[in-house]
């Protein structure tokens, strides 16, 4: 599901970048570097926030196929590497962020479907009609007597799909400063993660009374608000939208065609 999410995100990013006048094939180059970086960042975040699980067996930290990816770390490192590659290809980064960022929650939403099949990241027991049935072997010991739980992975999937739509809608209105789609994504993503994380019952590291991811959500929301305060929210007359720093706009190469009548005249 992660691979499917990546493919969908790349295609959405290509479509949106092309609509801005950028070369859609740039996204293939950026994804080539950003996707592996995102996976590494996601694994590093998971290990760093759950390091006690790897004490005495640190080699297991490299076994990414056994599961354990932290989205905040994946997005952070993936976006950072993507920005470096985009800059080297001449992108105006504010325009690139506005075009590509909405594709990230789409990838996250599709990737969350995997948690339904492997029965991970569910929430508290529930009697709600949309509760998910969890097999005995996947239930925490303290909840072994319960069979139906909150589908928190579904909540996050729906939240991310809605977030993707909101980002596209806001960007289309052209009311925000170029580049502000990134802090808007960060703030809204962590706002959803905050309440969803509070429902989860899987084992997680804590700081004080709260899970680390709850603290990260608070920091993420605060950081997004700080960005809006420091750089402003609404578009200014001086803001620039060109896709590339040198001002050029990409256009597809149309093969030249020869009119048969012209060919006959030359003969």
mmCIF file of C-alpha atoms in Angstrom:
data_model
loop_
_atom_site.group_PDB
_atom_site.id
_atom_site.type_symbol
_atom_site.label_atom_id
_atom_site.label_comp_id
_atom_site.label_asym_id
_atom_site.label_seq_id
_atom_site.Cartn_x
_atom_site.Cartn_y
_atom_site.Cartn_z
ATOM 1 C CA UNK A 1 0.000 0.000 0.000
ATOM 2 C CA UNK A 2 2.939 2.337 0.590
ATOM 3 C CA UNK A 3 4.071 1.828 -3.009
ATOM 4 C CA UNK A 4 0.554 2.491 -4.297
ATOM 5 C CA UNK A 5 0.371 5.644 -2.206
ATOM 6 C CA UNK A 6 3.695 6.855 -3.591
ATOM 7 C CA UNK A 7 2.578 6.256 -7.184
ATOM 8 C CA UNK A 8 -0.679 8.136 -6.621
ATOM 9 C CA UNK A 9 1.154 11.023 -4.963
ATOM 10 C CA UNK A 10 3.702 11.304 -7.768
ATOM 11 C CA UNK A 11 0.982 11.368 -10.411
ATOM 12 C CA UNK A 12 -1.003 14.013 -8.536
ATOM 13 C CA UNK A 13 2.171 16.041 -8.068
ATOM 14 C CA UNK A 14 3.003 15.771 -11.778
ATOM 15 C CA UNK A 15 -0.459 16.955 -12.767
ATOM 16 C CA UNK A 16 -0.381 19.926 -10.406
ATOM 17 C CA UNK A 17 3.192 20.922 -11.300
ATOM 18 C CA UNK A 18 2.401 20.796 -15.007
ATOM 19 C CA UNK A 19 -0.661 22.992 -14.456
ATOM 20 C CA UNK A 20 1.683 25.579 -12.918
ATOM 21 C CA UNK A 21 3.949 25.537 -15.962
ATOM 22 C CA UNK A 22 6.528 23.112 -14.602
ATOM 23 C CA UNK A 23 8.017 20.031 -16.242
ATOM 24 C CA UNK A 24 6.017 17.083 -14.832
ATOM 25 C CA UNK A 25 8.956 14.718 -15.279
ATOM 26 C CA UNK A 26 10.797 16.671 -12.583
ATOM 27 C CA UNK A 27 8.638 14.745 -10.123
ATOM 28 C CA UNK A 28 10.178 11.432 -11.167
ATOM 29 C CA UNK A 29 13.658 12.734 -10.388
ATOM 30 C CA UNK A 30 12.593 14.227 -7.071
ATOM 31 C CA UNK A 31 10.695 11.092 -6.040
ATOM 32 C CA UNK A 32 13.752 8.941 -6.868
ATOM 33 C CA UNK A 33 15.607 10.663 -4.022
ATOM 34 C CA UNK A 34 12.819 11.832 -1.727
ATOM 35 C CA UNK A 35 10.960 8.522 -1.353
ATOM 36 C CA UNK A 36 13.961 6.501 -0.039
ATOM 37 C CA UNK A 37 14.860 9.439 2.193
ATOM 38 C CA UNK A 38 11.310 9.445 3.512
ATOM 39 C CA UNK A 39 11.473 5.749 4.353
ATOM 40 C CA UNK A 40 14.788 6.250 6.153
ATOM 41 C CA UNK A 41 13.407 9.236 8.049
ATOM 42 C CA UNK A 42 10.281 7.308 9.008
ATOM 43 C CA UNK A 43 12.354 4.432 10.350
ATOM 44 C CA UNK A 44 14.725 6.716 12.247
ATOM 45 C CA UNK A 45 11.786 8.505 13.860
ATOM 46 C CA UNK A 46 10.202 5.207 14.890
ATOM 47 C CA UNK A 47 13.410 3.864 16.414
ATOM 48 C CA UNK A 48 14.185 7.175 18.155
ATOM 49 C CA UNK A 49 10.726 7.360 19.736
ATOM 50 C CA UNK A 50 10.590 3.667 20.647
ATOM 51 C CA UNK A 51 14.261 3.010 21.397
ATOM 52 C CA UNK A 52 13.547 0.883 24.465
ATOM 53 C CA UNK A 53 12.118 -1.823 22.206
ATOM 54 C CA UNK A 54 15.503 -2.171 20.520
ATOM 55 C CA UNK A 55 17.757 -2.203 23.574
ATOM 56 C CA UNK A 56 20.090 -5.171 23.404
ATOM 57 C CA UNK A 57 19.099 -5.976 19.806
ATOM 58 C CA UNK A 58 19.948 -2.857 17.835
ATOM 59 C CA UNK A 59 20.372 -4.867 14.651
ATOM 60 C CA UNK A 60 16.575 -5.143 14.562
ATOM 61 C CA UNK A 61 16.394 -1.392 14.039
ATOM 62 C CA UNK A 62 17.517 -2.017 10.456
ATOM 63 C CA UNK A 63 14.802 -4.592 9.761
ATOM 64 C CA UNK A 64 12.381 -2.149 8.195
ATOM 65 C CA UNK A 65 10.399 -5.004 6.629
ATOM 66 C CA UNK A 66 9.218 -5.984 10.115
ATOM 67 C CA UNK A 67 7.243 -2.755 10.363
ATOM 68 C CA UNK A 68 7.680 0.414 12.341
ATOM 69 C CA UNK A 69 7.562 3.698 10.417
ATOM 70 C CA UNK A 70 6.940 7.134 11.902
ATOM 71 C CA UNK A 71 5.170 9.494 9.504
ATOM 72 C CA UNK A 72 6.559 12.747 11.006
ATOM 73 C CA UNK A 73 10.133 11.614 10.391
ATOM 74 C CA UNK A 74 9.320 10.358 6.917
ATOM 75 C CA UNK A 75 7.650 13.583 5.839
ATOM 76 C CA UNK A 76 10.386 15.744 7.379
ATOM 77 C CA UNK A 77 13.352 14.010 5.729
ATOM 78 C CA UNK A 78 11.510 13.279 2.489
ATOM 79 C CA UNK A 79 10.437 16.907 2.042
ATOM 80 C CA UNK A 80 13.905 18.189 2.986
ATOM 81 C CA UNK A 81 15.635 16.003 0.394
ATOM 82 C CA UNK A 82 12.931 16.778 -2.157
ATOM 83 C CA UNK A 83 13.491 20.511 -1.676
ATOM 84 C CA UNK A 84 17.226 20.127 -2.255
ATOM 85 C CA UNK A 85 16.672 18.251 -5.529
ATOM 86 C CA UNK A 86 13.933 20.678 -6.608
ATOM 87 C CA UNK A 87 16.209 23.656 -5.950
ATOM 88 C CA UNK A 88 18.988 22.086 -8.004
ATOM 89 C CA UNK A 89 16.526 21.715 -10.869
ATOM 90 C CA UNK A 90 15.749 25.413 -10.742
ATOM 91 C CA UNK A 91 12.394 25.282 -8.979
ATOM 92 C CA UNK A 92 10.936 28.263 -7.192
ATOM 93 C CA UNK A 93 10.438 26.373 -3.941
ATOM 94 C CA UNK A 94 7.326 28.216 -2.806
ATOM 95 C CA UNK A 95 5.551 27.295 -6.056
ATOM 96 C CA UNK A 96 6.814 23.732 -5.826
ATOM 97 C CA UNK A 97 5.584 23.302 -2.266
ATOM 98 C CA UNK A 98 2.125 24.570 -3.145
ATOM 99 C CA UNK A 99 1.941 22.165 -6.082
ATOM 100 C CA UNK A 100 3.313 19.025 -4.462
ATOM 101 C CA UNK A 101 2.407 19.155 -0.757
ATOM 102 C CA UNK A 102 -1.278 18.182 -1.309
ATOM 103 C CA UNK A 103 -0.026 14.878 -2.719
ATOM 104 C CA UNK A 104 1.528 13.893 0.618
ATOM 105 C CA UNK A 105 -1.718 13.331 2.575
ATOM 106 C CA UNK A 106 -3.028 11.368 -0.418
ATOM 107 C CA UNK A 107 -0.070 8.990 -0.094
ATOM 108 C CA UNK A 108 -0.590 8.793 3.668
ATOM 109 C CA UNK A 109 -4.284 7.966 3.250
ATOM 110 C CA UNK A 110 -3.614 5.125 0.825
ATOM 111 C CA UNK A 111 -0.773 3.795 2.965
ATOM 112 C CA UNK A 112 -3.041 3.603 6.007
ATOM 113 C CA UNK A 113 -5.142 0.941 4.275
ATOM 114 C CA UNK A 114 -2.344 -1.493 5.063
ATOM 115 C CA UNK A 115 -3.176 -1.220 8.762
ATOM 116 C CA UNK A 116 -6.580 -2.741 8.065
ATOM 117 C CA UNK A 117 -5.054 -5.925 6.653
ATOM 118 C CA UNK A 118 -2.331 -6.301 9.272
ATOM 119 C CA UNK A 119 -4.669 -5.197 12.104
ATOM 120 C CA UNK A 120 -2.397 -2.543 13.543
ATOM 121 C CA UNK A 121 -2.877 0.910 15.040
ATOM 122 C CA UNK A 122 -6.467 0.495 16.179
ATOM 123 C CA UNK A 123 -8.037 2.309 19.109
ATOM 124 C CA UNK A 124 -10.054 1.601 22.215
ATOM 125 C CA UNK A 125 -12.849 -0.991 22.408
ATOM 126 C CA UNK A 126 -16.106 0.327 21.021
ATOM 127 C CA UNK A 127 -19.716 -0.595 20.318
ATOM 128 C CA UNK A 128 -19.958 1.809 17.382
ATOM 129 C CA UNK A 129 -21.342 0.234 14.189
ATOM 130 C CA UNK A 130 -18.166 1.070 12.256
ATOM 131 C CA UNK A 131 -15.894 -0.611 14.795
ATOM 132 C CA UNK A 132 -13.320 -3.033 13.397
ATOM 133 C CA UNK A 133 -13.069 -6.712 14.378
ATOM 134 C CA UNK A 134 -9.591 -7.558 15.653
ATOM 135 C CA UNK A 135 -8.322 -11.133 15.886
ATOM 136 C CA UNK A 136 -7.285 -12.384 19.328
ATOM 137 C CA UNK A 137 -3.586 -12.609 18.450
ATOM 138 C CA UNK A 138 -3.499 -8.890 17.623
ATOM 139 C CA UNK A 139 -5.254 -7.619 20.764
ATOM 140 C CA UNK A 140 -3.323 -6.115 23.692
ATOM 141 C CA UNK A 141 -3.438 -8.420 26.728
ATOM 142 C CA UNK A 142 -5.430 -5.936 28.783
ATOM 143 C CA UNK A 143 -8.107 -5.869 26.064
ATOM 144 C CA UNK A 144 -8.122 -9.567 25.210
ATOM 145 C CA UNK A 145 -11.805 -9.913 26.153
ATOM 146 C CA UNK A 146 -12.878 -7.292 23.608
ATOM 147 C CA UNK A 147 -13.275 -7.988 19.912
ATOM 148 C CA UNK A 148 -14.383 -4.690 18.324
ATOM 149 C CA UNK A 149 -12.180 -1.595 18.425
ATOM 150 C CA UNK A 150 -12.040 1.974 17.142
ATOM 151 C CA UNK A 151 -10.632 1.955 13.564
ATOM 152 C CA UNK A 152 -8.196 4.799 14.180
ATOM 153 C CA UNK A 153 -6.335 3.970 10.978
ATOM 154 C CA UNK A 154 -9.608 4.596 9.113
ATOM 155 C CA UNK A 155 -10.077 7.906 10.905
ATOM 156 C CA UNK A 156 -6.591 8.975 9.862
ATOM 157 C CA UNK A 157 -7.156 7.809 6.285
ATOM 158 C CA UNK A 158 -10.361 9.844 5.988
ATOM 159 C CA UNK A 159 -8.743 12.837 7.688
ATOM 160 C CA UNK A 160 -5.864 12.758 5.210
ATOM 161 C CA UNK A 161 -8.176 12.450 2.210
ATOM 162 C CA UNK A 162 -10.138 15.456 3.459
ATOM 163 C CA UNK A 163 -6.865 17.291 4.096
ATOM 164 C CA UNK A 164 -5.743 16.642 0.527
ATOM 165 C CA UNK A 165 -8.993 18.152 -0.738
ATOM 166 C CA UNK A 166 -8.745 21.167 1.571
ATOM 167 C CA UNK A 167 -5.175 21.936 0.486
ATOM 168 C CA UNK A 168 -6.093 21.742 -3.199
ATOM 169 C CA UNK A 169 -9.140 23.963 -2.624
ATOM 170 C CA UNK A 170 -7.209 26.595 -0.659
ATOM 171 C CA UNK A 171 -4.378 26.628 -3.195
ATOM 172 C CA UNK A 172 -6.845 27.038 -6.061
ATOM 173 C CA UNK A 173 -8.337 30.132 -4.412
ATOM 174 C CA UNK A 174 -4.890 31.816 -4.419
ATOM 175 C CA UNK A 175 -5.570 33.657 -1.169
ATOM 176 C CA UNK A 176 -2.510 32.483 0.768
ATOM 177 C CA UNK A 177 1.111 33.460 0.303
ATOM 178 C CA UNK A 178 3.116 31.113 -1.941
ATOM 179 C CA UNK A 179 4.607 28.321 0.156
ATOM 180 C CA UNK A 180 1.996 28.533 2.907
ATOM 181 C CA UNK A 181 0.420 25.260 1.858
ATOM 182 C CA UNK A 182 3.249 23.522 3.754
ATOM 183 C CA UNK A 183 2.515 24.993 7.220
ATOM 184 C CA UNK A 184 -1.208 24.600 6.529
ATOM 185 C CA UNK A 185 -0.629 20.901 5.853
ATOM 186 C CA UNK A 186 1.535 20.509 8.956
ATOM 187 C CA UNK A 187 -0.950 22.268 11.221
ATOM 188 C CA UNK A 188 -4.024 20.427 9.956
ATOM 189 C CA UNK A 189 -2.319 17.038 9.800
ATOM 190 C CA UNK A 190 -1.147 17.271 13.396
ATOM 191 C CA UNK A 191 -4.548 18.598 14.494
ATOM 192 C CA UNK A 192 -6.044 15.337 13.258
ATOM 193 C CA UNK A 193 -3.195 13.255 14.605
ATOM 194 C CA UNK A 194 -3.693 14.824 18.036
ATOM 195 C CA UNK A 195 -7.207 13.481 18.624
ATOM 196 C CA UNK A 196 -6.637 10.222 16.749
ATOM 197 C CA UNK A 197 -3.498 9.487 18.757
ATOM 198 C CA UNK A 198 -5.493 9.958 21.970
ATOM 199 C CA UNK A 199 -7.737 7.040 20.948
ATOM 200 C CA UNK A 200 -4.942 4.558 20.266
ATOM 201 C CA UNK A 201 -4.025 1.823 22.730
ATOM 202 C CA UNK A 202 -0.920 0.300 21.135
ATOM 203 C CA UNK A 203 2.313 0.407 23.109
ATOM 204 C CA UNK A 204 4.119 3.720 22.713
ATOM 205 C CA UNK A 205 6.801 5.734 24.468
ATOM 206 C CA UNK A 206 5.557 8.577 26.628
ATOM 207 C CA UNK A 207 6.843 11.806 28.095
ATOM 208 C CA UNK A 208 4.937 12.513 31.255
ATOM 209 C CA UNK A 209 1.269 11.559 30.851
ATOM 210 C CA UNK A 210 1.203 11.754 27.047
ATOM 211 C CA UNK A 211 2.469 9.684 24.155
ATOM 212 C CA UNK A 212 5.404 11.193 22.265
ATOM 213 C CA UNK A 213 3.283 11.582 19.146
ATOM 214 C CA UNK A 214 0.826 13.738 21.066
ATOM 215 C CA UNK A 215 3.669 16.034 22.066
ATOM 216 C CA UNK A 216 4.874 16.065 18.454
ATOM 217 C CA UNK A 217 1.381 17.018 17.332
ATOM 218 C CA UNK A 218 1.315 19.947 19.744
ATOM 219 C CA UNK A 219 4.753 21.063 18.530
ATOM 220 C CA UNK A 220 3.687 20.695 14.893
ATOM 221 C CA UNK A 221 0.543 22.777 15.374
ATOM 222 C CA UNK A 222 2.487 25.423 17.271
ATOM 223 C CA UNK A 223 5.193 25.506 14.598
ATOM 224 C CA UNK A 224 2.638 25.985 11.832
ATOM 225 C CA UNK A 225 1.001 28.866 13.703
ATOM 226 C CA UNK A 226 4.420 30.452 14.269
ATOM 227 C CA UNK A 227 5.192 30.307 10.534
ATOM 228 C CA UNK A 228 1.905 32.003 9.710
ATOM 229 C CA UNK A 229 2.581 34.712 12.290
ATOM 230 C CA UNK A 230 6.128 35.408 11.083
ATOM 231 C CA UNK A 231 5.611 35.370 7.309
ATOM 232 C CA UNK A 232 1.943 36.287 7.072
ATOM 233 C CA UNK A 233 -1.008 34.358 5.721
ATOM 234 C CA UNK A 234 -2.609 36.345 2.934
ATOM 235 C CA UNK A 235 -1.135 36.813 -0.523
ATOM 236 C CA UNK A 236 0.751 40.037 -1.262
ATOM 237 C CA UNK A 237 1.031 41.977 -4.506
ATOM 238 C CA UNK A 238 4.781 41.273 -4.603
ATOM 239 C CA UNK A 239 4.390 37.480 -4.385
ATOM 240 C CA UNK A 240 5.617 35.526 -7.411
ATOM 241 C CA UNK A 241 4.075 32.336 -8.817
ATOM 242 C CA UNK A 242 6.462 31.348 -11.628
ATOM 243 C CA UNK A 243 7.487 27.677 -11.339
ATOM 244 C CA UNK A 244 11.196 28.256 -12.009
ATOM 245 C CA UNK A 245 13.540 30.833 -10.530
ATOM 246 C CA UNK A 246 14.738 32.011 -13.944
ATOM 247 C CA UNK A 247 11.146 32.793 -14.927
ATOM 248 C CA UNK A 248 10.793 30.261 -17.734
ATOM 249 C CA UNK A 249 7.692 28.130 -18.167
ATOM 250 C CA UNK A 250 7.871 24.540 -19.384
ATOM 251 C CA UNK A 251 5.999 23.562 -22.518
ATOM 252 C CA UNK A 252 5.735 20.098 -24.069
ATOM 253 C CA UNK A 253 7.822 19.405 -27.140
ATOM 254 C CA UNK A 254 5.513 18.918 -30.098
ATOM 255 C CA UNK A 255 7.083 16.865 -32.905
ATOM 256 C CA UNK A 256 7.304 18.736 -36.162
ATOM 257 C CA UNK A 257 5.040 17.460 -38.925
ATOM 258 C CA UNK A 258 5.476 17.913 -42.621
ATOM 259 C CA UNK A 259 2.507 18.807 -44.773
ATOM 260 C CA UNK A 260 2.350 16.258 -47.639
ATOM 261 C CA UNK A 261 1.500 19.044 -50.101
ATOM 262 C CA UNK A 262 4.636 20.937 -49.091
ATOM 263 C CA UNK A 263 6.699 17.806 -49.640
ATOM 264 C CA UNK A 264 5.320 17.442 -53.173
ATOM 265 C CA UNK A 265 6.158 21.080 -53.972
ATOM 266 C CA UNK A 266 9.768 20.646 -52.879
ATOM 267 C CA UNK A 267 10.113 17.590 -55.051
#
